[in-house]
Amino acid sequence: MLKGPQQLCFDCHEEKDMVAVKAHAQNGTKSCVACHDPHWGTDKYLLKPPAKTSPAGK
């Protein structure tokens, strides 16, 4: 990959617009790919599916 994930996002999306989104500020990360997967494709916002958790003690 010639560019990092953030730069790929900012090729099409303005960084200032993405930083202003409330959900982005609340998640505490500055990495787009922490929540979004450009290869996921089925979600309107390309959000990753929720992480599966195992029951406590297993």
Short mmCIF file of N, CA and C in Angstrom, two decimals, residues 10-28:
data_model
loop_
_atom_site.label_atom_id
_atom_site.label_comp_id
_atom_site.label_asym_id
_atom_site.label_seq_id
_atom_site.Cartn_x
_atom_site.Cartn_y
_atom_site.Cartn_z
N PHE A 10 -8.91 10.45 3.20
CA PHE A 10 -8.89 11.89 2.94
C PHE A 10 -8.67 12.23 1.48
N ASP A 11 -8.43 11.24 0.65
CA ASP A 11 -8.40 11.50 -0.80
C ASP A 11 -9.79 11.92 -1.28
N CYS A 12 -10.83 11.38 -0.64
CA CYS A 12 -12.21 11.70 -1.04
C CYS A 12 -12.96 12.54 -0.01
N HIS A 13 -12.60 12.38 1.26
CA HIS A 13 -13.32 13.06 2.34
C HIS A 13 -12.42 14.12 2.96
N GLU A 14 -12.99 15.28 3.22
CA GLU A 14 -12.23 16.36 3.86
C GLU A 14 -11.99 16.00 5.32
N GLU A 15 -10.75 16.08 5.76
CA GLU A 15 -10.41 15.74 7.14
C GLU A 15 -11.19 16.58 8.13
N LYS A 16 -11.32 17.86 7.88
CA LYS A 16 -12.04 18.75 8.80
C LYS A 16 -13.50 18.32 8.96
N ASP A 17 -14.10 17.79 7.91
CA ASP A 17 -15.49 17.34 7.98
C ASP A 17 -15.61 16.05 8.79
N MET A 18 -14.64 15.18 8.67
CA MET A 18 -14.67 13.90 9.38
C MET A 18 -14.42 14.11 10.88
N VAL A 19 -13.54 15.01 11.23
CA VAL A 19 -13.23 15.29 12.63
C VAL A 19 -14.43 15.92 13.33
N ALA A 20 -15.22 16.66 12.59
CA ALA A 20 -16.37 17.36 13.17
C ALA A 20 -17.54 16.43 13.51
N VAL A 21 -17.55 15.22 13.00
CA VAL A 21 -18.65 14.28 13.26
C VAL A 21 -18.59 13.83 14.71
N LYS A 22 -19.70 13.98 15.42
CA LYS A 22 -19.77 13.70 16.86
C LYS A 22 -19.32 12.28 17.20
N ALA A 23 -19.75 11.30 16.44
CA ALA A 23 -19.38 9.91 16.73
C ALA A 23 -17.88 9.70 16.65
N HIS A 24 -17.21 10.43 15.78
CA HIS A 24 -15.77 10.28 15.67
C HIS A 24 -15.07 10.82 16.91
N ALA A 25 -15.56 11.90 17.45
CA ALA A 25 -14.97 12.48 18.65
C ALA A 25 -15.22 11.59 19.87
N GLN A 26 -16.37 10.92 19.91
CA GLN A 26 -16.73 10.10 21.06
C GLN A 26 -15.96 8.79 21.14
N ASN A 27 -15.51 8.25 20.02
CA ASN A 27 -14.85 6.95 20.08
C ASN A 27 -13.40 7.04 20.55
N GLY A 28 -12.85 8.24 20.63
CA GLY A 28 -11.53 8.44 21.21
C GLY A 28 -10.37 7.97 20.35
#
